[in-house]
XYZ file of C-alpha atoms in Angstrom:
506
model
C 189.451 262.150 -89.683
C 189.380 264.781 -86.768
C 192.556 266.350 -87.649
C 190.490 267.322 -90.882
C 188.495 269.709 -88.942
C 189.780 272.743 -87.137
C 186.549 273.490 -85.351
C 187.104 273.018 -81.787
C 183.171 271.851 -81.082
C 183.434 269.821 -83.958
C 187.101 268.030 -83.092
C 185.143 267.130 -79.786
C 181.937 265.574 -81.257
C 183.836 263.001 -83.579
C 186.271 262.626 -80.662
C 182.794 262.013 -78.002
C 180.089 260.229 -80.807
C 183.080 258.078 -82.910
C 180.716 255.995 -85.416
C 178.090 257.764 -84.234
C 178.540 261.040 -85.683
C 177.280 261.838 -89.500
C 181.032 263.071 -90.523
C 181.062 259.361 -92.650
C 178.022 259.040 -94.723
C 178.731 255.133 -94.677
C 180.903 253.073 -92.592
C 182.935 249.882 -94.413
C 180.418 247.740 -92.636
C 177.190 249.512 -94.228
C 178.709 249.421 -97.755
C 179.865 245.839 -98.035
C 176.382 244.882 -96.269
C 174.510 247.646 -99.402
C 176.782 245.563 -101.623
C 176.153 242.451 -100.154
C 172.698 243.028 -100.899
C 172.908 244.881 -104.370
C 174.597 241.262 -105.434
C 172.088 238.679 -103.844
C 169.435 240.527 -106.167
C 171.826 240.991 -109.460
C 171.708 236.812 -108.805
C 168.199 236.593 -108.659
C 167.554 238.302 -111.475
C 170.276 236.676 -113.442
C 168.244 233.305 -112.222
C 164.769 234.499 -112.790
C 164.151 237.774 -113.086
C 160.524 237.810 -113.075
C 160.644 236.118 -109.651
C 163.529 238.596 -108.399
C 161.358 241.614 -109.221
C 158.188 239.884 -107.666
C 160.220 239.928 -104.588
C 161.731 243.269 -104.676
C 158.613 244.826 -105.364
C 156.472 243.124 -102.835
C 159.115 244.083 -100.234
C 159.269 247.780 -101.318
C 155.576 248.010 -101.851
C 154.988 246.382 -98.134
C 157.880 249.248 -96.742
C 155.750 251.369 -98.901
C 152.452 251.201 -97.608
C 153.762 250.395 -93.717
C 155.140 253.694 -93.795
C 151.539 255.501 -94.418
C 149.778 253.034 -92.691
C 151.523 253.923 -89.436
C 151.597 257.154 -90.275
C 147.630 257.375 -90.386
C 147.127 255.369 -86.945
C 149.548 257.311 -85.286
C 147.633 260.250 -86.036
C 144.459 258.935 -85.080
C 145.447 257.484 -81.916
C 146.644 261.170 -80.938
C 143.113 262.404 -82.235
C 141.629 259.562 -79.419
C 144.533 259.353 -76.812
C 146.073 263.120 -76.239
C 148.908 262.866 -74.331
C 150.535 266.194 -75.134
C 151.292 268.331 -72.401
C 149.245 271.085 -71.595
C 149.567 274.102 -69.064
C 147.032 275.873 -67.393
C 147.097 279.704 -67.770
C 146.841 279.178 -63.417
C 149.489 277.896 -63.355
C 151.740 280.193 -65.531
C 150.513 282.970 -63.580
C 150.743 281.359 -60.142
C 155.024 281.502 -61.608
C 156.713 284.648 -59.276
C 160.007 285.655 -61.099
C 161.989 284.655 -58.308
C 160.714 281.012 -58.895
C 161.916 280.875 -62.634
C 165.624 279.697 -63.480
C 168.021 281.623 -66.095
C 166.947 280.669 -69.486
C 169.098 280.433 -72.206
C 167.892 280.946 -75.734
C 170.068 280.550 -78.502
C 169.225 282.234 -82.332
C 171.073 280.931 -85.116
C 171.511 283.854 -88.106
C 173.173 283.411 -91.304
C 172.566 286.139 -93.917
C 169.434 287.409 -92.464
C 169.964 291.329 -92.168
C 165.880 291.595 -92.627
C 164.615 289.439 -90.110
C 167.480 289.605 -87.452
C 165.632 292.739 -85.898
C 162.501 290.662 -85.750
C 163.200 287.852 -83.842
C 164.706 290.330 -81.535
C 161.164 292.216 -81.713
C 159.294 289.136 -80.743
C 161.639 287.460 -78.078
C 161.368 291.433 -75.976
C 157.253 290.640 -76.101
C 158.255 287.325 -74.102
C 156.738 286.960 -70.641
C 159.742 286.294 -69.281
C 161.707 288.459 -66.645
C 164.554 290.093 -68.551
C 167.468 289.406 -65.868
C 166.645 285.363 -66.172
C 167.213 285.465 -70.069
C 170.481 284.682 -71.525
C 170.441 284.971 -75.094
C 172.736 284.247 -77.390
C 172.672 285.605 -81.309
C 174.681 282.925 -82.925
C 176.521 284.746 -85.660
C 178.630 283.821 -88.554
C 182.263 285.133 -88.775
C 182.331 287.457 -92.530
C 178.556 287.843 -92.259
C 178.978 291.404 -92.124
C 175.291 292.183 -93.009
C 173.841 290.114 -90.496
C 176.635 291.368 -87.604
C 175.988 295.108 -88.464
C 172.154 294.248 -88.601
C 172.225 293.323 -84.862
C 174.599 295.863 -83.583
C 172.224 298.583 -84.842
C 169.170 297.216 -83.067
C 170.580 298.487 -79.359
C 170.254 295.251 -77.604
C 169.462 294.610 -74.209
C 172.294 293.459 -71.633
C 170.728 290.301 -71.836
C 172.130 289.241 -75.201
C 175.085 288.627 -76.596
C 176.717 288.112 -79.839
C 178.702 285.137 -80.322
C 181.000 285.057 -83.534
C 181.130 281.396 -84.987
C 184.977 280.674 -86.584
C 184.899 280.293 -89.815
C 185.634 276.918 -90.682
C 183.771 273.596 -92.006
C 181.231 272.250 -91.710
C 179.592 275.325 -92.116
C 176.428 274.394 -90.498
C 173.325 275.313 -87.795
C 174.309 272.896 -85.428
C 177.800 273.895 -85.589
C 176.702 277.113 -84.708
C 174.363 275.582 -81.944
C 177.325 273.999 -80.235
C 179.324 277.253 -79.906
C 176.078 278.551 -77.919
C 175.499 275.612 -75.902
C 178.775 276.132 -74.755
C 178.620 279.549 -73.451
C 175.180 278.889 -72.043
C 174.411 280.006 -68.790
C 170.391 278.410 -68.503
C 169.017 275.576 -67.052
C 166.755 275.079 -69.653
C 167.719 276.512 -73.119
C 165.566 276.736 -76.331
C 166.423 277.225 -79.900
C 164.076 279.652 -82.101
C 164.914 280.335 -85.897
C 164.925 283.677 -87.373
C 162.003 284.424 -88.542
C 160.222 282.856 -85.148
C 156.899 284.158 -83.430
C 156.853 282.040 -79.947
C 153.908 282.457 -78.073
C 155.067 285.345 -75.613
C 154.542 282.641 -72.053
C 155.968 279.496 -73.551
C 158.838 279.973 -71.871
C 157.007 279.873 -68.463
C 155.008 276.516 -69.801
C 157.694 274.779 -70.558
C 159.432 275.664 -66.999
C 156.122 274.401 -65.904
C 156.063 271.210 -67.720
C 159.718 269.956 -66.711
C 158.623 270.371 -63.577
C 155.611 268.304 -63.996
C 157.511 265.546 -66.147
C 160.774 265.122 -64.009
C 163.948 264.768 -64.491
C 164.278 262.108 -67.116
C 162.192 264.412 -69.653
C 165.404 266.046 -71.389
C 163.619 267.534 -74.123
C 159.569 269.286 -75.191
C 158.775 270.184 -78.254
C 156.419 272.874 -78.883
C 153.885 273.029 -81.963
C 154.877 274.524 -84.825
C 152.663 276.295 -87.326
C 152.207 279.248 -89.875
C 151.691 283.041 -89.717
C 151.040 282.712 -93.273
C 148.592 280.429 -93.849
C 146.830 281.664 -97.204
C 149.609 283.387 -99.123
C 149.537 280.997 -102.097
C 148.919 276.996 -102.566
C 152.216 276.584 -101.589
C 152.230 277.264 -98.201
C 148.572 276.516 -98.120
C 149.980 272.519 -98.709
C 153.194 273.243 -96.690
C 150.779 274.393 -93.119
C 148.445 271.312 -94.069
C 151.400 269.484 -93.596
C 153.163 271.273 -90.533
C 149.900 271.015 -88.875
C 149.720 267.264 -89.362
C 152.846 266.580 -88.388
C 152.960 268.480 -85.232
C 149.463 268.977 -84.397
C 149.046 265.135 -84.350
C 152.013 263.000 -85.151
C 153.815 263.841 -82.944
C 151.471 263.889 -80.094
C 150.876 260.774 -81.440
C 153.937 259.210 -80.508
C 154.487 261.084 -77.273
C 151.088 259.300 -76.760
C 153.004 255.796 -78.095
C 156.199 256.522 -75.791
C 158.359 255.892 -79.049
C 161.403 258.635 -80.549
C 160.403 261.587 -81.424
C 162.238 263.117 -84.538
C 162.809 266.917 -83.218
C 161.378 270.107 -85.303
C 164.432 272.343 -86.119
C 163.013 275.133 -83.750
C 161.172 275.527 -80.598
C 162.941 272.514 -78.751
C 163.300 273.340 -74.961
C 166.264 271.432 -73.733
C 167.730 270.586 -69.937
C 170.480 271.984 -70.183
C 172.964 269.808 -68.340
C 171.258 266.458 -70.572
C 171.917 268.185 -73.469
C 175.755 268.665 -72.967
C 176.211 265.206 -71.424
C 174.721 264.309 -74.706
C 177.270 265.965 -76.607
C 175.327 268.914 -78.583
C 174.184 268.388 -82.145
C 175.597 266.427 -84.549
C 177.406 269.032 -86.545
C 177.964 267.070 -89.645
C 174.031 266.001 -89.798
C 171.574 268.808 -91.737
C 168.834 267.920 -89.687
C 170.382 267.761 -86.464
C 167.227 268.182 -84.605
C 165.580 264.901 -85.814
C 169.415 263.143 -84.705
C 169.389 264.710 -81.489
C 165.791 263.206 -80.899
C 166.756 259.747 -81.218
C 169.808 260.402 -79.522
C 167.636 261.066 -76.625
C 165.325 258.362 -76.355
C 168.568 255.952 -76.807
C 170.337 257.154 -73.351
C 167.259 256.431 -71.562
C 165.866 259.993 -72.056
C 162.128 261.081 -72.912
C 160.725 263.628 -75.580
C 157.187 265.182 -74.976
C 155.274 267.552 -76.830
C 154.465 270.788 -75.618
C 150.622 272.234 -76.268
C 152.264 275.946 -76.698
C 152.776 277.274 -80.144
C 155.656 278.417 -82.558
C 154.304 280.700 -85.472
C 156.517 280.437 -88.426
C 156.702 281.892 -92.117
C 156.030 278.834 -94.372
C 158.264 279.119 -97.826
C 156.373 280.935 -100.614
C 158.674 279.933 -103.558
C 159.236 276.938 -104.862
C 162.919 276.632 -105.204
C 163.269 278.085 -101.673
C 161.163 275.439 -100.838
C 162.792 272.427 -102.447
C 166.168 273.512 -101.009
C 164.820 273.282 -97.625
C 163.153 270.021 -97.926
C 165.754 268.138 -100.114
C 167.855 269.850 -96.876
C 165.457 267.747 -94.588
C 165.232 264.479 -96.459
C 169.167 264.779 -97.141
C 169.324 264.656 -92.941
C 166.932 262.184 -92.382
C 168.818 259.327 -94.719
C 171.974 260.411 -92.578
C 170.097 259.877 -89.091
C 169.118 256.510 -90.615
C 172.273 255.711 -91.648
C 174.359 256.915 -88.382
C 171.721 255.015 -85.686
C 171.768 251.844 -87.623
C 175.593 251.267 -88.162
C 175.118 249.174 -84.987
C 171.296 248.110 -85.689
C 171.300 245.263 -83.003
C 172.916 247.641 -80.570
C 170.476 249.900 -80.695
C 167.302 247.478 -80.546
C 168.602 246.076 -77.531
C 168.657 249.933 -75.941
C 165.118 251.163 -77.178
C 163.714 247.720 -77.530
C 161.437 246.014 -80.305
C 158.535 249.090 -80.761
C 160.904 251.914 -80.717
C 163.142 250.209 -83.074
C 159.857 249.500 -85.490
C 158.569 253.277 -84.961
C 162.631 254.189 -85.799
C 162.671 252.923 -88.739
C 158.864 253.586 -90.272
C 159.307 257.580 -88.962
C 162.924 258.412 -90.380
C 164.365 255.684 -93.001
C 161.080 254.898 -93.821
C 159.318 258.021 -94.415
C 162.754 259.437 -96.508
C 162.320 255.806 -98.712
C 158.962 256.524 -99.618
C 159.455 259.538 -100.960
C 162.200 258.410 -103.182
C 159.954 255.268 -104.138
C 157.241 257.478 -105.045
C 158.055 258.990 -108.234
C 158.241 255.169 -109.655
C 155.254 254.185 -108.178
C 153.684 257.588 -109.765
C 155.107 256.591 -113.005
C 153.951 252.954 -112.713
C 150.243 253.962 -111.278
C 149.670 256.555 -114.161
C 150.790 254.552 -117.134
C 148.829 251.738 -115.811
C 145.783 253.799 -115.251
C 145.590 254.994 -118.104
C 146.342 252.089 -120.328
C 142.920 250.816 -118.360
C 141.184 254.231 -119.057
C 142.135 254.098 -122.860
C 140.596 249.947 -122.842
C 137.868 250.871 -121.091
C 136.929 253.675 -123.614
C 137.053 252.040 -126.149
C 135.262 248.686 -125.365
C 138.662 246.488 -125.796
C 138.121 242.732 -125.155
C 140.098 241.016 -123.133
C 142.407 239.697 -125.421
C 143.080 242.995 -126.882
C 143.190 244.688 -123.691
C 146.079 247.417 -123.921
C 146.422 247.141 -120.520
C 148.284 243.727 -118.862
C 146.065 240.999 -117.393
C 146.695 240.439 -114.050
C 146.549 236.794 -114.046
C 147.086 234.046 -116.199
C 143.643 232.731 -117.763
C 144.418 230.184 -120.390
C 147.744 228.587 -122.044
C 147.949 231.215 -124.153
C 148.435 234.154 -122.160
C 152.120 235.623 -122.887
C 153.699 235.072 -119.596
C 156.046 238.194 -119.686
C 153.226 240.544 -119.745
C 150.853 238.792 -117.097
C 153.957 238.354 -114.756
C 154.458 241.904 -115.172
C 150.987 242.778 -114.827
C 150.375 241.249 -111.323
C 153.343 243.740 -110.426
C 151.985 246.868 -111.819
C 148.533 246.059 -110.695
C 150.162 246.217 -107.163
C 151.825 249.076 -107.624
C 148.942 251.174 -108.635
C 146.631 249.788 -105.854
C 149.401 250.635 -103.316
C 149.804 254.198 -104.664
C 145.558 254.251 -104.845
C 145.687 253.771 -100.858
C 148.583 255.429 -99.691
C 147.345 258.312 -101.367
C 143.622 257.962 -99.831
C 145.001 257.861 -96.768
C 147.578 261.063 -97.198
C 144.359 263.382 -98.116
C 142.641 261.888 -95.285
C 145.901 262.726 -92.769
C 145.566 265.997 -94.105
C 141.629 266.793 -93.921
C 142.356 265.619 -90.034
C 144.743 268.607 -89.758
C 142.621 270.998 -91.421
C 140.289 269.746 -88.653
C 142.956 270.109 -85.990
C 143.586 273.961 -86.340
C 140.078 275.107 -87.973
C 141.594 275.479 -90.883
C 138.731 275.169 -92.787
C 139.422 277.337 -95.845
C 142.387 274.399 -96.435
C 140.134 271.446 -96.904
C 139.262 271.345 -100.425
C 142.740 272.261 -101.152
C 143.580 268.870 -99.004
C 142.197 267.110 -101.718
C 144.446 268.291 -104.188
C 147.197 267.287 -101.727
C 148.641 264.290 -103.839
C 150.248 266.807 -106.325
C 152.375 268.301 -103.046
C 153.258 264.902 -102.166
C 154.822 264.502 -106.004
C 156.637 267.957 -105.179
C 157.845 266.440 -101.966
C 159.253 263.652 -103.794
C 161.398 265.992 -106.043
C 162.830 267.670 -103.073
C 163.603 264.168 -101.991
C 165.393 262.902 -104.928
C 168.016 265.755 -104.679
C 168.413 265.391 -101.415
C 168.906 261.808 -101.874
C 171.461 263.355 -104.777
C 173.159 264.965 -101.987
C 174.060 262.160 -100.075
C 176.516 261.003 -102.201
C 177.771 264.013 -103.870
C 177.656 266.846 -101.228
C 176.479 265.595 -97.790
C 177.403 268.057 -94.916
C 176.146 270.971 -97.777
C 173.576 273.086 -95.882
C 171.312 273.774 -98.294
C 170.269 277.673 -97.047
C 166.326 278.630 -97.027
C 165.686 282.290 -97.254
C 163.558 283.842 -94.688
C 161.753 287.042 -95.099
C 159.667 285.887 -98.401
C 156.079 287.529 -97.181
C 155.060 289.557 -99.673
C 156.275 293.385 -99.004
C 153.692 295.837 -97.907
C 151.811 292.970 -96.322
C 152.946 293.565 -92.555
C 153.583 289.868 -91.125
C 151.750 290.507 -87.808
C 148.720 291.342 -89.597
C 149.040 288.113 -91.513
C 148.995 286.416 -87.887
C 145.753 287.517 -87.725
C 144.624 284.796 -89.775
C 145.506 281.983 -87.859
C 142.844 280.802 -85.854
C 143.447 280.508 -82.081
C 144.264 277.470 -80.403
């Protein structure tokens, strides 16, 4: 299957990871087990399928609900047990240049003329001495734009432009590979186009490796939103963010479980991450791969209290591309770490394997099992609103019973019933609990103006499971596809640092 690939970091990474690489979206074991499984319940139902669907649906609506569940308690034990780590500005300063190590940074670009000069305006305002930075511009061979873009800007000595081959998969952590190679750091960092890092994070994180040791491979800094308030869209979208890495994933740096990598801001040890191969070229979210990747070989994640401003997507089909991009990735991450399931529960043990499966296959489940469960919930809702209108007895109900009352109840639609009823109460929860995630966030970053808006956050998570269905989609038609999300979307004439002057301090 190498041979198929010309790509000299990508010959090497099927060669290194074998099964473990994302190049196959299923191995022969995983589909005859899928099948194996797709023709135990085709039996049941052909037996009884009243009984087969009570079973399906209890499982799935269990998975359901576990998912959000641990979700919301993960959250709130980082709200009572912070464990991220944080930095003193004493020590940052106490740092003499001659103390800090060559850092490497490496900046993916692909057709981003407008925001190349930028990042290359915000990484200058880093409070970093300039002969300890090696940065890399990871550029696309025929993106002429882009190239010309960053030739005119008169860069410092300390970057340099590194032209990726043409050739497939045309992807970021392809391009990440051809950097880590050339990199010259101990520590290196990836930052995304459109990037605002806070200007001494480089210094805290040289700060916190120390502090950690040498088994900590990886820190993830925060993530969050320059702008915040630019329409309901990326109102939802930093509600979100700000959940997820304001408190979930503190939350499980606080459990000592994997922690699924943001796509940016991830401050690496060098030498760990090429004994680790790299990223997974062939995976389109490479960053939450890498992350379990990590904890597997005995490796730690933490989270980093220093913060990555970023421009949450304005437009909705900008938006769905990226997150059907995401959920796309997370199914493959699932599908590549549990090839050898009982392999890797013996290497991260019982509650890492548990926290595995809830925060990557899990979550990307849910979403797909939502827009059923939506369906379901709503027609059952309302068949109760419409019989509770108008005054319908029992036996007229339009609505299913959910239980069997006398001999003459119709078994077909009380069976049923019980099912829906579940359903609905499940969604009902879930949902309860999402707004609540989300008013904790608003909490988390004094986002105050978000709140009421958090209550209208069920309608995102129905967007969210859109995204997810053609990413899903993707899977099977057009896996290693990276679905491209356009930078640069603020409006114009509204300068981007003077939207950053909305976001409240930390």
């Amino acid at each position: 299957m190498s041979s198929d690939y010309t790509d000299p970091t990508v010959k090497r990474f099927i060669r290194e990871r074998g099964d473990q690489c994302a190049y196959r979206v299923f191995t022969s074991y995983q589909v005859g087990w899928y099948v194996l499984l797709f023709a135990a319940a085709v039996l049941l139902v052909l037996y009884d399928w009243l009984y087969a669907l009570t079973i399906i649906n209890f499982v799935a609506a269990t998975f359901y609900f576990s998912v959000i569940v641990y979700k919301c308690l993960v959250v709130l034990l980082s709200v009572f047990r912070k464990r991220e780590i944080t930095i003193s500005q004493s020590a940052v300063d106490s740092l003499t240049d001659e103390q800090l190590p060559v850092y490497t940074i490496l900046i993916p670009l692909y057709k981003e003329p407008q925001v190349a000069s930028k990042i290359i305006r915000h990484l200058n305002e880093m409070d970093y001495p300039r002969d300890k930075l090696d940065i890399k511009l990871l550029l696309e061979e025929g993106d002429d734009e882009t190239i010309d873009a960053c030739d005119a800007a008169n860069l410092p000595e300390c970057y340099h432009e590194i032209i990726v081959p043409h050739a497939l998969p045309k992807t970021k952590p392809k391009a990440c590979n051809h950097g880590l190679d050339e990199a010259k750091g101990e520590f290196l960092v990836i930052y995304d186009a459109e990037d605002r890092p806070e200007p001494d994070q480089l210094k805290k994180a040289v700060c916190a490796f120390e502090v950690e040791g040498e088994k900590t491979a990886c820190l993830q800094a925060k993530l969050n939103y320059f702008n915040p308030y630019q329409n309901t869209l990326t109102r939802w979208f930093t509600m979100e963010y700000t959940a997820w890495f304001d408190l979930y994933l503190p939350g499980l740096h606080a459990l000592g479980v994997p922690i699924p990598l943001g796509g940016t801001s991830n401050h690496f040890r060098t030498d760990i991450l090429k004994q680790l191969g790299g990223w997974d070229p062939f995976n389109v979210t490479e960053d939450c791969d890498l992350g379990v990747r990590i904890h597997a070989e005995g490796y730690r994640t933490r989270v980093m209290d220093s913060t990555t401003w970023e421009e949450a997507n304005s437009k909705v089909g900008n938006w769905i591309r990226q997150r059907s991009r995401w959920v796309k990735g997370y199914f493959q991450t699932h599908l590549v770490h549990m090839r050898n399931p009982f392999k890797l529960l013996a290497s991260i043990g019982p509650k890492d394997f548990l926290s595995f499966l809830l925060t990557v296959g899990g979550l990307s489940i849910m979403l797909v099992l939502n827009p059923l469960y939506w369906a379901i919930g709503l027609l059952y809702l309302t068949l109760l609103t419409i019989d509770f209108a108008a005054g319908n007895p029992a036996s007229e109900a339009l609505a299913w019973k959910m239980l069997y009352t006398d001999p003459t109840d119709d078994p077909f639609w009380s069976g049923v019933s019980v099912i829906f009823f579940v359903v609905t109460w499940v969604l009902v929860c879930a949902n309860l609990l999402f707004i609540f995630v989300n008013v904790l966030a608003c909490h988390a970053r004094d986002y105050k103006r978000l709140i009421p808006l958090a209550f209208l956050s069920p309608l995102y998570w129905v967007l969210i499971s859109l995204a997810a269905w053609k990413g899903f989609w993707q899977l099977f038609t057009n896996p290693f596809y990276w679905e491209k999300t356009v930078h640069g979307l603020v409006d114009e004439g509204e300068d981007a640092d003077s939207a950053v002057q909305d976001v409240p301090e930390d």
